[in-house]
XYZ file of C-alpha atoms in Angstrom:
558
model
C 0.000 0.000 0.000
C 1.306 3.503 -0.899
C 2.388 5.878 1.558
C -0.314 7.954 0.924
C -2.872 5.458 1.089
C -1.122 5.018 4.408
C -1.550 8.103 5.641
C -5.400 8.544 4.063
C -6.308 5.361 6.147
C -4.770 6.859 9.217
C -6.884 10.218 9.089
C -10.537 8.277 8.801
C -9.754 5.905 11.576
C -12.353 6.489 13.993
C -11.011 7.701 16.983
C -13.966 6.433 19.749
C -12.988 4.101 22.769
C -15.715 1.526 23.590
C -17.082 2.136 19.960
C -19.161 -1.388 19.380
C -17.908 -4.035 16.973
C -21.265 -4.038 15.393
C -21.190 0.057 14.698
C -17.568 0.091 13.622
C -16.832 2.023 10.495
C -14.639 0.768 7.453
C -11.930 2.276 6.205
C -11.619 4.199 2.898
C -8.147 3.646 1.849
C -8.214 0.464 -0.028
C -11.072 -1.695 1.100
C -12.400 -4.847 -0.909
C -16.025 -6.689 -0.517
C -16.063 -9.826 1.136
C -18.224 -11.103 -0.946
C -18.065 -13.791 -3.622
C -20.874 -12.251 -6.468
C -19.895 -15.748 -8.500
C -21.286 -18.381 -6.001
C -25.202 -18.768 -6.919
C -27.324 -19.161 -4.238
C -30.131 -21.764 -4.990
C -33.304 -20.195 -4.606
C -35.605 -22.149 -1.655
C -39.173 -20.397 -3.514
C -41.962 -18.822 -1.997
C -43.264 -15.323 -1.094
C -41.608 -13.756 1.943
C -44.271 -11.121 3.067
C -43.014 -8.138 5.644
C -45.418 -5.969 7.394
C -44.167 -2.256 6.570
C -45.111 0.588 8.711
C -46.086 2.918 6.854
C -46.256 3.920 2.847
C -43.598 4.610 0.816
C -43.062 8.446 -0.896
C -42.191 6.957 -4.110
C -39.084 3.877 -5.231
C -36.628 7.346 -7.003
C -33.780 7.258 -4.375
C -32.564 10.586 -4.098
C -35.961 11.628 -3.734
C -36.494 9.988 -0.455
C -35.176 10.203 2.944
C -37.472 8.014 5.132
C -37.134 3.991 6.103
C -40.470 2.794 4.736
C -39.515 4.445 1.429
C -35.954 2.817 2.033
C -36.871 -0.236 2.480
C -38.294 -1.655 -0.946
C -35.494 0.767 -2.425
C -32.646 -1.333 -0.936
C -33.985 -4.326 -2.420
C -34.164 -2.533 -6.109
C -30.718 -0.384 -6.330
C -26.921 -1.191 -4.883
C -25.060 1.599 -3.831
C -21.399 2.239 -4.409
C -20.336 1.213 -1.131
C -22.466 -0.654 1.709
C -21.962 -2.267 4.810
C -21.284 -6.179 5.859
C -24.545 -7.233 6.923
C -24.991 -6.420 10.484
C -22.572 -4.452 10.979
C -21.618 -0.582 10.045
C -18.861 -1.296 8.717
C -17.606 -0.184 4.632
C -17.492 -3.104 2.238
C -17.993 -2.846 -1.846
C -21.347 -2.523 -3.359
C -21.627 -1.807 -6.644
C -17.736 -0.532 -6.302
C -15.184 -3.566 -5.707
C -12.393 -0.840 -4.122
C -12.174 2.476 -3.592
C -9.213 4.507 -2.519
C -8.932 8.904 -2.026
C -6.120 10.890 -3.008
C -4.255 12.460 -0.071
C -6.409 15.702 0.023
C -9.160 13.977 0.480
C -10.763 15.335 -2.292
C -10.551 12.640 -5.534
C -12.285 9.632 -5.066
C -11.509 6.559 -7.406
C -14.016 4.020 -7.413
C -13.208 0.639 -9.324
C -16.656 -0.877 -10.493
C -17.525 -4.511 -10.713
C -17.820 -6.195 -14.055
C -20.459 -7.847 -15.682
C -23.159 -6.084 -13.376
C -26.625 -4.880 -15.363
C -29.170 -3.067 -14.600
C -32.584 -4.129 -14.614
C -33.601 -3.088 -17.643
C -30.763 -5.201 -19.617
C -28.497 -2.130 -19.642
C -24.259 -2.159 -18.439
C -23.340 -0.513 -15.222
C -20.208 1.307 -15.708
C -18.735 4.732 -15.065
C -19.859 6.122 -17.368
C -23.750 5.477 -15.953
C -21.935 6.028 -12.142
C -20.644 9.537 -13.827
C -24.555 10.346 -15.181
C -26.180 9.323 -11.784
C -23.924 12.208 -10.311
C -24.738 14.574 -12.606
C -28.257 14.011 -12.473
C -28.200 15.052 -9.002
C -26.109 17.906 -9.066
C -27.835 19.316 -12.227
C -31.212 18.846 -10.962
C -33.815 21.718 -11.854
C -36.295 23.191 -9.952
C -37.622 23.852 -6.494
C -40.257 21.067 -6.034
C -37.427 18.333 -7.030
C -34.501 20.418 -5.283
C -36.376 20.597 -1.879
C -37.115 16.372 -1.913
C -33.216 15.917 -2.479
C -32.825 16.465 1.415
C -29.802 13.899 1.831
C -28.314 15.371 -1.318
C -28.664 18.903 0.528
C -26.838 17.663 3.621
C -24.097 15.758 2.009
C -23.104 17.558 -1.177
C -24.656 21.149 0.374
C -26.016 22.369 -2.799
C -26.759 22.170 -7.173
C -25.472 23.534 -9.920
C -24.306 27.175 -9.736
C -24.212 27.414 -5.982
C -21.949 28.333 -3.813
C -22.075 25.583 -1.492
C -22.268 22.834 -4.273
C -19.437 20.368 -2.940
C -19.445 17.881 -6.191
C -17.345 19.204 -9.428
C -17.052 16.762 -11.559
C -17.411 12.723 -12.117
C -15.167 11.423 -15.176
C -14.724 7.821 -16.051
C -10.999 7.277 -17.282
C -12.452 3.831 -18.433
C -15.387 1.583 -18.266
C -14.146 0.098 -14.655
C -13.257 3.439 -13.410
C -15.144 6.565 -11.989
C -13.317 9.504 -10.663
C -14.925 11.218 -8.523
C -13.712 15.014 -8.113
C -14.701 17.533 -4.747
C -14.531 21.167 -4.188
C -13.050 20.534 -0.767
C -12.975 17.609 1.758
C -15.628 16.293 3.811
C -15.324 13.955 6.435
C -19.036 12.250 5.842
C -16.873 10.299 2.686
C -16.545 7.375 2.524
C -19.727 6.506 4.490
C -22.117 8.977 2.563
C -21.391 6.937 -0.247
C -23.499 4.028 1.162
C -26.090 6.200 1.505
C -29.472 4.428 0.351
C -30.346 7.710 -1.473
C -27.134 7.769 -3.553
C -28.045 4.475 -5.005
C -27.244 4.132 -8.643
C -29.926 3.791 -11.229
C -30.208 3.111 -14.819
C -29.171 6.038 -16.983
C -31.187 5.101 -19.562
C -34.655 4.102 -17.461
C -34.252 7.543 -15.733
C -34.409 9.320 -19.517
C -37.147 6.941 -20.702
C -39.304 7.161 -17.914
C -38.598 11.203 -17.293
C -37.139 10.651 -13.861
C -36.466 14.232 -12.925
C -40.233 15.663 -13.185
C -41.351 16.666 -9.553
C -44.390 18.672 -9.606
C -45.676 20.482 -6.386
C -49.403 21.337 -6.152
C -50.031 22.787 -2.430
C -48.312 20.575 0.065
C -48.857 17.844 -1.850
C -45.751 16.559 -4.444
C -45.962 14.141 -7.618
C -43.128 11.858 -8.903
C -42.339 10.604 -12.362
C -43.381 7.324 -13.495
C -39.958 6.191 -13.072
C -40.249 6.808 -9.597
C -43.629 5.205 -9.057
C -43.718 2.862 -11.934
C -40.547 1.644 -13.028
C -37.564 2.245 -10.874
C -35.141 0.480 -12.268
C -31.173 -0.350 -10.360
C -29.094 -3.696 -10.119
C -30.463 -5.327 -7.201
C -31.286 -8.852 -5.831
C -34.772 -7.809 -6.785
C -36.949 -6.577 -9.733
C -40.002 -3.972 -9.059
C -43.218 -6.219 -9.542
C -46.015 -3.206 -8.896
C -47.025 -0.985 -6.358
C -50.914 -1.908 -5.575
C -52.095 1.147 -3.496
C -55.679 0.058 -2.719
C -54.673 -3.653 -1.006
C -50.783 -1.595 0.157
C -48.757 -3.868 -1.038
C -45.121 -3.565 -3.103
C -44.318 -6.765 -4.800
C -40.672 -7.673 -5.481
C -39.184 -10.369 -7.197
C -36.308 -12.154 -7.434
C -34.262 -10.687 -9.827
C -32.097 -13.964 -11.091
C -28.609 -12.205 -13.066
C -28.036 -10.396 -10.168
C -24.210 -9.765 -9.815
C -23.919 -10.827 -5.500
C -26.137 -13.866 -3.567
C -29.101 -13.902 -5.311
C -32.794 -13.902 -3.466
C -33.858 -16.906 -1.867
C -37.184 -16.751 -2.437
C -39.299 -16.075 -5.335
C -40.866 -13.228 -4.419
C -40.886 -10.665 -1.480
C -43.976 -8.593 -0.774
C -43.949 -5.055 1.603
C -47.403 -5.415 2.830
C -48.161 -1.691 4.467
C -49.857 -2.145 7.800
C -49.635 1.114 9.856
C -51.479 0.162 13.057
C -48.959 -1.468 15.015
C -51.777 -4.043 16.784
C -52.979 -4.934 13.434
C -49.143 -6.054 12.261
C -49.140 -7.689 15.393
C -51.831 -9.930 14.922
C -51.507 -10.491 11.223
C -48.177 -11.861 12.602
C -49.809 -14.423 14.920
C -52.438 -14.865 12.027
C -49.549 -16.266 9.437
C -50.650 -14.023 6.634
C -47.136 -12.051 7.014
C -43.813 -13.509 8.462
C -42.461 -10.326 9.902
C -43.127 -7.212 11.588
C -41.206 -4.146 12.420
C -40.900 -1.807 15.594
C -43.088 -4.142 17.239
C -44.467 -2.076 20.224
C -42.239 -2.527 23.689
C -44.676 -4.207 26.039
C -45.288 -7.168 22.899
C -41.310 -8.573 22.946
C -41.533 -10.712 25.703
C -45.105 -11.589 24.766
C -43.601 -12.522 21.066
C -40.815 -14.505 21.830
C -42.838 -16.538 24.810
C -44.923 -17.657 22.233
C -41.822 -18.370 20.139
C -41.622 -15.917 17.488
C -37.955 -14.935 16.872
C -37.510 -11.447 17.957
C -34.432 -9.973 16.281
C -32.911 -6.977 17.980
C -30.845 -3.678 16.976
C -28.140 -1.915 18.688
C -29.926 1.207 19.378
C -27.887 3.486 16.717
C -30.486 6.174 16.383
C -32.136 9.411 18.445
C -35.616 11.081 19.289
C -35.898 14.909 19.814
C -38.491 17.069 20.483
C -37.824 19.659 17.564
C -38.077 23.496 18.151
C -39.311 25.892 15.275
C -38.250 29.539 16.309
C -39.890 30.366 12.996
C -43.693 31.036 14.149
C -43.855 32.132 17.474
C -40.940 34.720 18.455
C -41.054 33.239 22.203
C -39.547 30.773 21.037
C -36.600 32.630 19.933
C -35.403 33.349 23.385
C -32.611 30.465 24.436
C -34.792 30.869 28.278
C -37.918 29.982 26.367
C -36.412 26.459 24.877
C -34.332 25.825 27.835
C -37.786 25.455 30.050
C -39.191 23.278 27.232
C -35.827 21.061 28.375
C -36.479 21.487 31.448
C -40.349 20.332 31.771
C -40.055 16.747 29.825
C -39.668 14.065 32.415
C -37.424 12.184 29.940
C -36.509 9.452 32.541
C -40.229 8.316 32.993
C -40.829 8.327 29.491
C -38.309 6.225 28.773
C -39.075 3.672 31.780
C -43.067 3.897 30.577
C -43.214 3.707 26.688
C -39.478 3.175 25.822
C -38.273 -0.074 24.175
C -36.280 -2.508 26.599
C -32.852 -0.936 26.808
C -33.732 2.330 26.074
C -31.800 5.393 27.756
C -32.336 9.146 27.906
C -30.380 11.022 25.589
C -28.386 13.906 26.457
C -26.758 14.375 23.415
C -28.123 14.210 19.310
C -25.635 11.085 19.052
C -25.021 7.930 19.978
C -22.211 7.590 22.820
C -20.560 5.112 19.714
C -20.166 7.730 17.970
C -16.589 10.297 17.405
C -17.056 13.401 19.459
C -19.419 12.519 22.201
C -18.465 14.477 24.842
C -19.388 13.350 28.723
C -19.620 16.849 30.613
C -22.277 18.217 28.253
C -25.174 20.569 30.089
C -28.137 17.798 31.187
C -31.231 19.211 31.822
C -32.504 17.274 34.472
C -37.039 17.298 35.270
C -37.504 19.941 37.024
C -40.948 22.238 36.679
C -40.386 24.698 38.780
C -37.219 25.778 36.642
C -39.176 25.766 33.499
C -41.639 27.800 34.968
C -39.386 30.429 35.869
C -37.204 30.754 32.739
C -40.880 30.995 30.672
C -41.481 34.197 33.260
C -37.828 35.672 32.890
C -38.146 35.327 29.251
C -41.836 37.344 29.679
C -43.059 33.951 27.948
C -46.213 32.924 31.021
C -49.241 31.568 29.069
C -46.958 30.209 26.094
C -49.254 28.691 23.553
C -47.534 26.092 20.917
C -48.658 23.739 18.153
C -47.064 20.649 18.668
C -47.213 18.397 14.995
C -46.651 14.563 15.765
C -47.003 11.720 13.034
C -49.975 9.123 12.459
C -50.169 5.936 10.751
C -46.310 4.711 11.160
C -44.218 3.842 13.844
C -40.459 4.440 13.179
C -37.476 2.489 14.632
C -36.998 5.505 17.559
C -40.602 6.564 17.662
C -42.451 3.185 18.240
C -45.804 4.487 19.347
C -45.947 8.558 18.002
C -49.511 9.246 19.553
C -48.526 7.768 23.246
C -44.892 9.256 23.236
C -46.406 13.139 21.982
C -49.537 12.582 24.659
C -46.936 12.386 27.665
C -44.708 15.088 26.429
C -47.865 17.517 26.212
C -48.855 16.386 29.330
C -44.757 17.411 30.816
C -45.802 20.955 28.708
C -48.705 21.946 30.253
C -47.555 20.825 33.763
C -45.523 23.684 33.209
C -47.682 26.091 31.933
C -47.477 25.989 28.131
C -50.458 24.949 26.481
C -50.514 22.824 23.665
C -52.044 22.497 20.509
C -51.910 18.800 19.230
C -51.834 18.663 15.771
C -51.552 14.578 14.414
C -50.930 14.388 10.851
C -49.971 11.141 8.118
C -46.344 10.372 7.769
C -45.663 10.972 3.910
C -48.195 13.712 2.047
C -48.949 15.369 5.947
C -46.303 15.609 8.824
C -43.040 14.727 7.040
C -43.962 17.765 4.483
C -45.901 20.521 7.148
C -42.507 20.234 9.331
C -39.947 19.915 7.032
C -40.838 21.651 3.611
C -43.226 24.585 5.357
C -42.381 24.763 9.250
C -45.783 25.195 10.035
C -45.280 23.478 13.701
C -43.915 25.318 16.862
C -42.862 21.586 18.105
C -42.224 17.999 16.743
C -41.497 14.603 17.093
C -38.917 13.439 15.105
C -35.929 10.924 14.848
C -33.519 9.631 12.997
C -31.379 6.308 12.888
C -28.127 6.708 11.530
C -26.582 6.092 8.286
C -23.121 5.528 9.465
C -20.440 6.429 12.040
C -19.974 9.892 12.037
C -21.050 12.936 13.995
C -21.680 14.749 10.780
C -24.269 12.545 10.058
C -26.185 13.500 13.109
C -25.440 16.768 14.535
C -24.405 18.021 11.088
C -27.426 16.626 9.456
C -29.897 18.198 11.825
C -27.991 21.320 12.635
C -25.189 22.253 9.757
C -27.359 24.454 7.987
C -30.763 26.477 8.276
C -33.284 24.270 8.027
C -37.130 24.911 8.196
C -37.531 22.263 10.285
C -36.182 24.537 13.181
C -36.494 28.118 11.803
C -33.333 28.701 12.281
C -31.361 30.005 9.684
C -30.122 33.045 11.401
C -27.876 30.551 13.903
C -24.778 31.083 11.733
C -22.631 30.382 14.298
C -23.859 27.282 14.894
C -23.539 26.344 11.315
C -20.020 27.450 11.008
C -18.785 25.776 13.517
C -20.766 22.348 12.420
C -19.175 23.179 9.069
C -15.130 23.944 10.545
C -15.654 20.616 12.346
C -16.560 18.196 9.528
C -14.108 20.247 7.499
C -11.212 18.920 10.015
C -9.108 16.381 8.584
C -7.005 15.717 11.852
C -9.355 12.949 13.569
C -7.985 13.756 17.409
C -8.768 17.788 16.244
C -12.014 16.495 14.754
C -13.196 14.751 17.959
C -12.522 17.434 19.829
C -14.480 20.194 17.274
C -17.451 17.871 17.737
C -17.273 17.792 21.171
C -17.564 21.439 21.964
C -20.352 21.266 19.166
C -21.963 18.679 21.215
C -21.488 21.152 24.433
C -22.531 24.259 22.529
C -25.722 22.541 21.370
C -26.622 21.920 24.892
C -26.090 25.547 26.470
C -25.619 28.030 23.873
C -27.955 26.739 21.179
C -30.468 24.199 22.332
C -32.449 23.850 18.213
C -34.328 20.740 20.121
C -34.369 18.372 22.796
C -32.715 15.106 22.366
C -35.261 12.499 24.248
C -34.049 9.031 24.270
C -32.116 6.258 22.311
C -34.335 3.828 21.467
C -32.876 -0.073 20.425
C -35.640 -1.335 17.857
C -36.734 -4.654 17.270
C -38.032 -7.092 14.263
C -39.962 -10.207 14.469
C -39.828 -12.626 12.291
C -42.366 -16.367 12.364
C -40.425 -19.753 13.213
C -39.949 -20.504 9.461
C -37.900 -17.508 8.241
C -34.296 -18.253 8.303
C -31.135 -15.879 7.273
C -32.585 -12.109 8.330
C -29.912 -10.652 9.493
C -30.663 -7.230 11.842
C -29.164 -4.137 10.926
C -27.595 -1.187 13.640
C -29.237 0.837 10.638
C -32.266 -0.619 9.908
C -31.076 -1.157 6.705
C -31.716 -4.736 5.946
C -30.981 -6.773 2.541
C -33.678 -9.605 2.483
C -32.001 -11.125 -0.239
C -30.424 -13.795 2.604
C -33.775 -14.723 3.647
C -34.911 -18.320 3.428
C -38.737 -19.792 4.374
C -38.533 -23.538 5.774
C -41.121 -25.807 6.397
């Protein structure tokens, strides 16, 4: 390995006693999959049918940023890098090796042969290059603003400022160079990120991939992205059936790694959580997810197999200081902190392991620091910073999702009735406002801020503070109104900027203190470890830190 390569390696080693082998992050220099894409896998048959949560925005990657949308996508698309199956850690995807130059900046990415894409056509770097460019070049608002993992990672499109990408070349059919304005330490992780899968150049032309129209609050997709999405993995898209909720996939049988096990896999939408539950008991599905926390022991008494995730993930009550000026005033969200018995909530409707989060990251994770600022339950506090800040009588509209439960948010309704409760025990009054997942809450709070608090979560996407801290808080973001906290962002920005990873851990650290007592954007609430169940004959699913599993391992016995 050349001294360079060396001394790449060295700066992306992840710096984080007691991190968990299971979360452990690869490393960029010059990794190779572990996997053998020549060995067929003999295909047992039969229909593998998981209960889904909730519906699905639409099957166009970069268009998405939610699990249940995720989830049929990682069956249809590879990404250029992904992680060994229950683990975090970097192996090939679609790319065999990868290495960076030493500034970070050039990434080389040395493609697999013989891979298609669904549609009959050749990946190579040359379609790599095109899905690149798509993204950056992409035109207007209503498909800019559903791009939000593009956003965070890559910062901004064509002509703007804070556009990271410059250029993708291939310097021959095995080989895409990947070129960036400056370094960022979310590579090589972001590059497993399910919305940077890679889709068919030619599919996303034919079936006019980039047309995002906005009507209202209410968005429409292509019919590539409802219709025909179209990538290289272990399964084919076999229909979206809105009336009965069910996505049908099928085993796709040239694809390039272990192919499916089954014939067919079917994402059967069930968003009460009871109703998954019993269908589960019934036999007409063979898994559930985020099963609710007083049903595990139930489940595996009765000898269901109830999988388990390390919990790599965080809920926050999110502040907008958009609507209500109050709100504004540090005193105002500190007493917000302050009035949310955390500790009970977590002992009460938490998941089994559980644990109140201080921080917006997993203790796993580089730049956790120990002495941050807890806020502790205590009423009478909040009560008094709402009358120093001239804020008695507080009024707020608190937005919380229906129909889905989500790996950190098992049970939305129960979770938002306590925290109200904590609210008004301290004099706010609030304004529940329950609204659906995708077309309702996930738009109102994220594309027009018209909430003055949220629930909201997210499970990570790999091992790195930027994708928490710097995801929720490294720009202005209507979620929390708060584009004028510039400091905030700049420091985010200097810290994910830092090459040095002992300098880095430290930058993230005093982010992580700064967010608790100079900033406060939202509440962190709890880390949550979630759960799926799977019937006695389904063999091979392996659980995910992510919640990012591949299902082509699964197997159905008799």
């Amino acid at each position: 390995m050349r001294a360079p390569e060396m001394q790449a390696i060295r700066r992306r080693a992840v710096i984080a006693a007691g991190v968990v082998a299971a979360l452990s992050i690869g490393v960029a220099g010059c990794a190779k999959s572990d996997r053998d894409s020549g060995t067929e896998v003999k295909s047992t048959g039969g229909t593998f049918i998981f209960a889904g949560a909730g519906d699905p925005k639409n099957f166009d990657p970069i268009f998405n940023d939610d699990g249940e949308s995720f989830r049929p996508i990682r069956q249809l698309y590879d990404t250029l890098v992904t992680h060994k199956p229950g683990t975090a850690d970097l192996t090939g995807g679609l790319a065999e090796s990868w290495e960076n130059d030493p500034t970070g900046k050039v990434w080389t990415f040395k493609l697999r042969q013989g891979v298609k894409f669904h549609d009959g056509t050749a990946l190579d770097a040359t379609a790599v290059c095109a899905n690149f460019d798509r993204w950056y070049n992409m035109k207007g608002e209503a498909a800019q603003s559903q791009m939000i993992y593009y956003t965070d990672i890559f910062g901004g499109f064509a002509g703007s400022p804070d556009a990271l990408y410059d250029n993708c070349k291939a310097s021959d059919a095995a080989t895409a160079v990947l070129t960036l304005k400056k370094y960022k330490g979310a590579f090589p992780g972001a590059f497993a990120l399910t919305a940077f899968s890679i889709a068919s150049p030619a599919a996303l032309k034919q079936y006019d991939a980039d047309t995002v129209t906005q009507n209202g609050d209410s968005f429409a997709y292509s019919s590539f992205a409802n219709e025909h999405p179209t990538g290289t993995g272990a399964f084919t898209f076999g229909g979206w059936n809105k009336a009965t909720g069910e996505i049908t996939l099928n085993r796709n049988p040239d694809y390039w790694g272990d192919k499916a096990k089954v014939d067919k896999m079917i994402i059967k939408v069930i968003k009460d959580e009871n109703t998954r539950k019993q269908e589960l008991r019934a036999g007409t599905v063979q898994a559930i997810d985020f099963p609710a926390p007083a049903d595990r022991k139930a489940l595996a008494s009765e000898g269901y197999k109830v999988l388990d995730r390390p919990a790599f993930n965080i809920l926050y009550l999110g502040i907008n200081q958009k609507n209500n000026p109050k709100l504004k005033d540090l005193r105002v969200r500190q007493a917000i902190a302050y009035a949310l018995n955390r500790a009970q909530l977590v002992q009460t409707k938490g998941p089994g392991g559980s644990a109140v989060a201080d921080e917006f990251l997993p203790n796993t994770v580089l730049g956790y620091a120990t002495d941050v600022q807890k806020y502790a339950y205590d009423v009478a506090k909040a009560k008094q910073l709402l009358a120093d800040a001239g804020a008695t009588g507080l009024t707020l509209n608190f937005y919380y999702p229906t129909e889905v439960s989500r790996p950190y948010m098992p049970n939305p309704q129960e979770i938002f009735t306590v925290l109200a409760n904590d609210l008004q025990a301290a004099g706010i009054k609030v304004n529940g406002v329950p609204r659906p997942w995708n077309g309702g809450f996930k738009d109102d709070v994220q594309q027009f801020g018209k909430q003055d608090l949220h629930i909201l979560g997210w499970t990570g996407d790999y091992n790195d503070p930027g994708n928490f801290v710097g995801t929720f808080f490294g720009r202005g973001k209507v979620e929390f109104g708060d584009q004028a906290m510039t400091e905030m962002f700049d420091a985010i920005g200097k810290a994910d900027a830092t090459v040095d990873q002992s300098a880095k851990k430290a930058a993230f650290e005093q982010v992580n203190r700064d967010l608790a007592t100079k900033w406060l954007p939202a509440v962190p609430i709890w880390h949550a470890p979630p759960a799926v169940v799977t019937t006695k004959n389904v063999a091979g699913l392996v659980p995910s830190p992510l919640t990012a599993e591949q299902f082509n391992t699964v197997s159905l016995t008799k």
